[in-house]
Short mmCIF file of C-alpha atoms and ligand atoms in Angstrom, two decimals:
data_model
loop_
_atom_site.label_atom_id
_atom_site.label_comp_id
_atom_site.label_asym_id
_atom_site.label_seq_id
_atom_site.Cartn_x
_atom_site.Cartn_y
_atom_site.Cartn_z
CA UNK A 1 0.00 0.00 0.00
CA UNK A 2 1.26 3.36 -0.69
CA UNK A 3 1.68 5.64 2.13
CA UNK A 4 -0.31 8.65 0.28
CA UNK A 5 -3.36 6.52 0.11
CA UNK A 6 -3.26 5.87 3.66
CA UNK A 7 -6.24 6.47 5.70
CA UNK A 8 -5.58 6.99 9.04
CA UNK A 9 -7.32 8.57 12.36
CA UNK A 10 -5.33 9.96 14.98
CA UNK A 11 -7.39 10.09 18.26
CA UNK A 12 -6.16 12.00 21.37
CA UNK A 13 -7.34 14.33 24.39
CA UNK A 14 -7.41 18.00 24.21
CA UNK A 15 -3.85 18.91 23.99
CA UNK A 16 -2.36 15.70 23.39
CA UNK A 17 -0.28 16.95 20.52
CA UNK A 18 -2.74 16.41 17.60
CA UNK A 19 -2.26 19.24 15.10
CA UNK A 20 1.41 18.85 15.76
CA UNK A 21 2.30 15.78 15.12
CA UNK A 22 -0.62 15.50 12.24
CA UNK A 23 1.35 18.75 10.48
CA UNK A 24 4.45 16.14 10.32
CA UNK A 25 2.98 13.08 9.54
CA UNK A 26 0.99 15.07 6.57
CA UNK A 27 4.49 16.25 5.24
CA UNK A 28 6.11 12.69 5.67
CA UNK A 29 3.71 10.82 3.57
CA UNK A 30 2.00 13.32 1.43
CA UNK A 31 -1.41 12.20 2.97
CA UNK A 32 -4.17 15.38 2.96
CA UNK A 33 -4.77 16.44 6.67
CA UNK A 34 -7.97 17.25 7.87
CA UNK A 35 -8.91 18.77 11.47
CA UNK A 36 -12.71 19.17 12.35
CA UNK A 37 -11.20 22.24 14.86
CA UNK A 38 -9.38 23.79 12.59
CA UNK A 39 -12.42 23.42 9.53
CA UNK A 40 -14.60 24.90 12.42
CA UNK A 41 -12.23 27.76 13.71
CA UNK A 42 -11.69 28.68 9.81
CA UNK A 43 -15.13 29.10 9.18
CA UNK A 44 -15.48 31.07 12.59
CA UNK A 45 -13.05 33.72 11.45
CA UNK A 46 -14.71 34.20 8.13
CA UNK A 47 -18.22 34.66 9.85
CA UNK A 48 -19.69 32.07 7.57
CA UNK A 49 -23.21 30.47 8.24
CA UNK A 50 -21.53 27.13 9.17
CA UNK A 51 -18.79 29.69 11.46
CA UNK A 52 -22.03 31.07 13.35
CA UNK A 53 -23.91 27.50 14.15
CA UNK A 54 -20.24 26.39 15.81
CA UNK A 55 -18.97 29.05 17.47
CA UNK A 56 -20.52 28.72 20.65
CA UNK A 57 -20.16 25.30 21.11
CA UNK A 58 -16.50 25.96 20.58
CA UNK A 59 -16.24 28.81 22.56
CA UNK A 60 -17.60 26.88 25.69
CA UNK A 61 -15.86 23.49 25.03
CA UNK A 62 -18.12 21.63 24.60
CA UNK A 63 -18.42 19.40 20.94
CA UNK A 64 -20.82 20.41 18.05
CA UNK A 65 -23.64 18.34 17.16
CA UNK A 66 -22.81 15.13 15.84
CA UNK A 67 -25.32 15.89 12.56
CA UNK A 68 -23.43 18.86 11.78
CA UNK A 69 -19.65 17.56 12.20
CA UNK A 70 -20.46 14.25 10.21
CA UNK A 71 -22.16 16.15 7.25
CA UNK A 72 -18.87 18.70 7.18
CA UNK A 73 -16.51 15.41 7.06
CA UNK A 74 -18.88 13.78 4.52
CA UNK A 75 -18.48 16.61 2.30
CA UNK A 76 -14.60 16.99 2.64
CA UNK A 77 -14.07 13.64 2.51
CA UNK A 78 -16.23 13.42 -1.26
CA UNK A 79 -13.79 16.00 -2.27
CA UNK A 80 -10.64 14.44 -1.29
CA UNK A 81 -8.39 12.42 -3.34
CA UNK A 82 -5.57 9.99 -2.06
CA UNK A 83 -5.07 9.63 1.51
CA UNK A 84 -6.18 11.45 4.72
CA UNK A 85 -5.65 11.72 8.03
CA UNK A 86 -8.50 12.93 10.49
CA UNK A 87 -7.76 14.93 13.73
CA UNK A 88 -10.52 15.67 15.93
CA UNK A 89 -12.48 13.56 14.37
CA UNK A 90 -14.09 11.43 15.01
CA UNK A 91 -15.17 12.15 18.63
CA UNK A 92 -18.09 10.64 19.29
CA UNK A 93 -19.39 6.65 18.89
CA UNK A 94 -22.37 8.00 16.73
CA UNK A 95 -19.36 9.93 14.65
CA UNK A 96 -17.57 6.74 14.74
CA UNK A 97 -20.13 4.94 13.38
CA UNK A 98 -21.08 7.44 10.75
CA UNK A 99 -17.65 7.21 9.44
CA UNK A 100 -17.81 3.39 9.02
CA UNK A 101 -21.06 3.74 7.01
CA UNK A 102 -19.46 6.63 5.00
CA UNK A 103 -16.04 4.27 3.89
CA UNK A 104 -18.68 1.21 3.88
CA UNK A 105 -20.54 3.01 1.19
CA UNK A 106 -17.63 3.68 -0.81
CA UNK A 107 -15.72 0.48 -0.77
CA UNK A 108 -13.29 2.01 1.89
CA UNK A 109 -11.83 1.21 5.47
CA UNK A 110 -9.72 3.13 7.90
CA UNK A 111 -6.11 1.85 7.25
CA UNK A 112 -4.83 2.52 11.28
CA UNK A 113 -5.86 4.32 14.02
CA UNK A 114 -3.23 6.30 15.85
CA UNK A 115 -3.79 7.39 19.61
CA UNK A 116 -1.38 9.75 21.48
CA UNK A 117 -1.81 9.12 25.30
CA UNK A 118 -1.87 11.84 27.97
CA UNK A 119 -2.63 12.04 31.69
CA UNK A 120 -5.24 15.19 31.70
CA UNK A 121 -3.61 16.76 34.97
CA UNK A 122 -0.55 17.18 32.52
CA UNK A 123 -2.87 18.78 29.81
CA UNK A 124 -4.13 22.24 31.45
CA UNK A 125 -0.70 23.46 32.00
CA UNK A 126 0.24 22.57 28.57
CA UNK A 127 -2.60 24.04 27.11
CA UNK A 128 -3.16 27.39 28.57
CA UNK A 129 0.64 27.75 27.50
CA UNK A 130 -0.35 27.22 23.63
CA UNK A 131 0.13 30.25 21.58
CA UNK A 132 -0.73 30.29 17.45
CA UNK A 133 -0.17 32.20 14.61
CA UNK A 134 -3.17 33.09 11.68
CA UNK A 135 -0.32 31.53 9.42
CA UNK A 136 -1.13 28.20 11.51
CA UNK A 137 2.51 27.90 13.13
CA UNK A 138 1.85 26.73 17.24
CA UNK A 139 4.15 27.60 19.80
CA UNK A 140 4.05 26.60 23.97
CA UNK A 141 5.41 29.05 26.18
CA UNK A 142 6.38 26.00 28.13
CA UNK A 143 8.00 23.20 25.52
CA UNK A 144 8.32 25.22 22.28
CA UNK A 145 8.66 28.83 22.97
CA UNK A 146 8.90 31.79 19.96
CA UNK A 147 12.55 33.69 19.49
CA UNK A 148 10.98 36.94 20.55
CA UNK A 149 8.14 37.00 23.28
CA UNK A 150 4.60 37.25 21.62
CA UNK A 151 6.15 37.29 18.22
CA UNK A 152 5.67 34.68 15.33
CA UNK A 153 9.00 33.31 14.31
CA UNK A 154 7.71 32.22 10.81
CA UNK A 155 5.72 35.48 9.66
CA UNK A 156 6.49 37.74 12.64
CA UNK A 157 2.45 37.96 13.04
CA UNK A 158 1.35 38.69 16.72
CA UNK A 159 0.66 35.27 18.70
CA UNK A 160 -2.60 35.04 19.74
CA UNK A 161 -4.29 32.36 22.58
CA UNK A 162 -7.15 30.11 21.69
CA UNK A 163 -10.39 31.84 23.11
CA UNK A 164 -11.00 27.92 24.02
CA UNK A 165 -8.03 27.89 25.93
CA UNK A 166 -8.79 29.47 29.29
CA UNK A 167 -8.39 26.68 32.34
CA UNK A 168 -12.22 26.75 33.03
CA UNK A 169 -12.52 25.92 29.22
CA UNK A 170 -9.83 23.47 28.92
CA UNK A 171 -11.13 21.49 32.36
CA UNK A 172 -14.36 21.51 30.36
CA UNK A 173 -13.25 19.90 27.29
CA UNK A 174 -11.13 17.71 29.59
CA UNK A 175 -14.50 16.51 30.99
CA UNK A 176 -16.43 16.00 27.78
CA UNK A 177 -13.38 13.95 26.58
CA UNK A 178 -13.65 11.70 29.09
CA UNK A 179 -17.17 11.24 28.93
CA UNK A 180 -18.06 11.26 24.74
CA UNK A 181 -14.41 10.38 23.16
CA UNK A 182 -11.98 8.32 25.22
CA UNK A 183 -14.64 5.39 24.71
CA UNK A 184 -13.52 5.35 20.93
CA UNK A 185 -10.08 3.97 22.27
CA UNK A 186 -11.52 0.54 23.45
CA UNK A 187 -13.61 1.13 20.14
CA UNK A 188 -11.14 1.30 17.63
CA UNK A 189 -8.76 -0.81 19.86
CA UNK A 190 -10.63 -3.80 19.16
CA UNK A 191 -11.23 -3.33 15.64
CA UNK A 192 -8.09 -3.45 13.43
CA UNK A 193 -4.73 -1.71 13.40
CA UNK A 194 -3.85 0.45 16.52
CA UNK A 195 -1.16 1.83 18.05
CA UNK A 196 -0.69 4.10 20.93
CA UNK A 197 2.10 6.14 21.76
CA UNK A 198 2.88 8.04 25.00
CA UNK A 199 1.83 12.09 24.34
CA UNK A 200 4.28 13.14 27.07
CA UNK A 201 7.64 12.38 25.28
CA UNK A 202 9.65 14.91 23.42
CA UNK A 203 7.53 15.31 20.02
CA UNK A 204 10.16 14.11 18.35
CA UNK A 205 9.87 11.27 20.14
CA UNK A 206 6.14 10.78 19.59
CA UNK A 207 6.90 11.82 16.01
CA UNK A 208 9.09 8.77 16.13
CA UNK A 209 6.62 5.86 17.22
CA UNK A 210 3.95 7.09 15.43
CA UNK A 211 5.59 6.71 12.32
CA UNK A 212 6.98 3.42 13.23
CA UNK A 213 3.68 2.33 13.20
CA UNK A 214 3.27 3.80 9.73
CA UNK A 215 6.43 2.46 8.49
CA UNK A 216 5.17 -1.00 9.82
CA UNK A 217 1.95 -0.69 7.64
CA UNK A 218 2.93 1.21 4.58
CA UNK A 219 6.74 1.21 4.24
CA UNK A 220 9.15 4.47 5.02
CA UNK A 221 8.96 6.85 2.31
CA UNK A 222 12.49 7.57 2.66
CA UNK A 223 13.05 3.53 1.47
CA UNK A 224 11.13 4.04 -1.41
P1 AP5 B 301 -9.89 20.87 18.22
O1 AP5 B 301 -9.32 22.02 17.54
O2 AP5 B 301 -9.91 19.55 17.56
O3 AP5 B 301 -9.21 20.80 19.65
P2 AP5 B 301 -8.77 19.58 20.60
O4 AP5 B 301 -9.12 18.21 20.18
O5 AP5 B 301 -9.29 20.01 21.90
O6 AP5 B 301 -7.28 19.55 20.40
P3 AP5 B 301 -6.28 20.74 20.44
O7 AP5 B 301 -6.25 21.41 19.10
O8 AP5 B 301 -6.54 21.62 21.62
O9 AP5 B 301 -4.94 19.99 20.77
P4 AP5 B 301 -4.00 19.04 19.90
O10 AP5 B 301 -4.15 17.65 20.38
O11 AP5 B 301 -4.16 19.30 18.44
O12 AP5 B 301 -2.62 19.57 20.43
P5 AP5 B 301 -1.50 20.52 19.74
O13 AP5 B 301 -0.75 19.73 18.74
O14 AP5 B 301 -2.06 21.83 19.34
O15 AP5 B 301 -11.42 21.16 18.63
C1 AP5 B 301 -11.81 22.41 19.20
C2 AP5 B 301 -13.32 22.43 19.35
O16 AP5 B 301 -13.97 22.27 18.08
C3 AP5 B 301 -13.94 21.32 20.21
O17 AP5 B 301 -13.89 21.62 21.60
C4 AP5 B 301 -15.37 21.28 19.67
O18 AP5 B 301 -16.14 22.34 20.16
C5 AP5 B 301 -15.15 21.50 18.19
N1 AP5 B 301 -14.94 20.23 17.46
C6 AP5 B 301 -13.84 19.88 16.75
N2 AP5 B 301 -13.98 18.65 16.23
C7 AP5 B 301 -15.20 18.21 16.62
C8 AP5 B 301 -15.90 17.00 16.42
N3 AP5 B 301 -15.39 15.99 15.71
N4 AP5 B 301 -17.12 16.88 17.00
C9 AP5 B 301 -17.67 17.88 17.70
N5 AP5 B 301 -17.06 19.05 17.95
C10 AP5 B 301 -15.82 19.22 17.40
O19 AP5 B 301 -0.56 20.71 21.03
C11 AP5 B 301 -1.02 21.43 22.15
C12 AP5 B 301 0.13 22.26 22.73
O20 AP5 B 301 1.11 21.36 23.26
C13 AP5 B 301 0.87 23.12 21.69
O21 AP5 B 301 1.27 24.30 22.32
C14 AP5 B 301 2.08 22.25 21.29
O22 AP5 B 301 3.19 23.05 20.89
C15 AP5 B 301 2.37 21.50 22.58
N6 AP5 B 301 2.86 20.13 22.38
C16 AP5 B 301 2.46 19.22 21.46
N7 AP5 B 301 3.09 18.04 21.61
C17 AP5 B 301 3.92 18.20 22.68
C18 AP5 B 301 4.85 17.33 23.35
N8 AP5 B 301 5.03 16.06 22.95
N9 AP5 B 301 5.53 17.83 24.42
C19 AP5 B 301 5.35 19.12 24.84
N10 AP5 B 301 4.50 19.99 24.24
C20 AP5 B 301 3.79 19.54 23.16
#
């Protein structure tokens, strides 16, 4: 199988180190990266219809309506071509299940799951420490701070904090996690290729056994 084709879910808590270790994985082996949260916060900032039904779910952490989330995906995923990898989604067992019908319909399976592990006491420190850029560049004050305070090192655009990042918030989302999400570990656990890998390592490291899993699967890019 080639590694572009790959379709693969990467499941993790708030803060586990989604987005950053989806950016690399994306680059590595050319698959097409898709983030519900990012889709969402997008549409947000350009005040469309779809920006104004989200927002406040967003804003108070808790998730969007399953309807509305699996319809978006559905869409993206009918224009897509080649691989993907999904981050954020899904996050719900109704979501979960949607997205089997959705490949079921179209003669397609999820190729592995990847799931990045994290105690949540370690996540609120990490995440009210997250600055971003507009360009989409993410910085932590605490593990992967800019050159110049507030600054972007890529564009030099201010750095700006997640509205969804206050600790009330984050706790919040921490909760809902727990409750709607972290079942879709024993879920996907039980049904075909898995791996998990420990969030709290060095992101290289993560980087590292994430793509070993890949590699396992799929072959490393740099071999072929
Ligand atoms: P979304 O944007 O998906 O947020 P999330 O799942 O809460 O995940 P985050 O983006 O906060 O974290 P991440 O795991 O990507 O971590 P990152 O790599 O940035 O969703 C936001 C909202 O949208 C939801 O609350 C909901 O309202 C809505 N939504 C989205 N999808 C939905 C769906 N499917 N259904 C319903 N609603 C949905 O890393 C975090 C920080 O840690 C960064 O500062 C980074 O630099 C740092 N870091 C990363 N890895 C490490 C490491 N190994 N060591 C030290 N620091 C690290």
């Amino acid at each position: 199988m080639s590694a572009t084709e790959l379709r693969l879910v990467l499941l993790g808590c708030p803060g586990a180190g989604k987005g950053t270790q989806a950016k690399v994985l994306c680059e590595r082996y050319g698959m097409t990266h898709l983030s519900t949260g990012d889709c969402f916060r997008a549409e947000s900032a350009a005040g469309s219809a779809l920006g104004k039904k989200v927002a406040d779910y967003m804003k108070r952490g808790v998730l969007v309506p399953d309807e509305v989330v699996n319809e978006v995906v559905a869409s993206k995923l009918d224009a897509l071509k080649g691989g993907w990898l999904l981050d954020g989604f899904p996050r719900t067992l109704d979501q979960a299940q949607g997205l089997d019908r959705y490949l079921r319909s179209a003669g397609a399976k999820i190729d592995i799951v990847l799931s990045i592990a994290m105690k949540p006491e370690d996540i609120v420190r990490r995440l009210t420490s997250r600055r971003s850029c507009a360009c989409g560049e993410v910085y932590n004050l605490l593990s992967r701070p800019p050159r110049v305070e507030g600054v972007c090192d890529k564009c030099g655009k201010p750095l700006l904090q997640r509205e969804d990042d206050t600790e009330a918030t984050v706790r919040k989302r921490l909760m809902v996690y727990e409750d709607l999400t972290s079942p879709l570990v024993a879920y996907y656990r039980s049904g075909g290729v898995f791996t998990e890998v420990d969030g709290a390592l060095p992101v290289a490291d993560v980087t590292k056994g994430l793509c070993a899993a890949v590699d396992a699967l799929a072959g490393s890019p740099t071999e072929s």
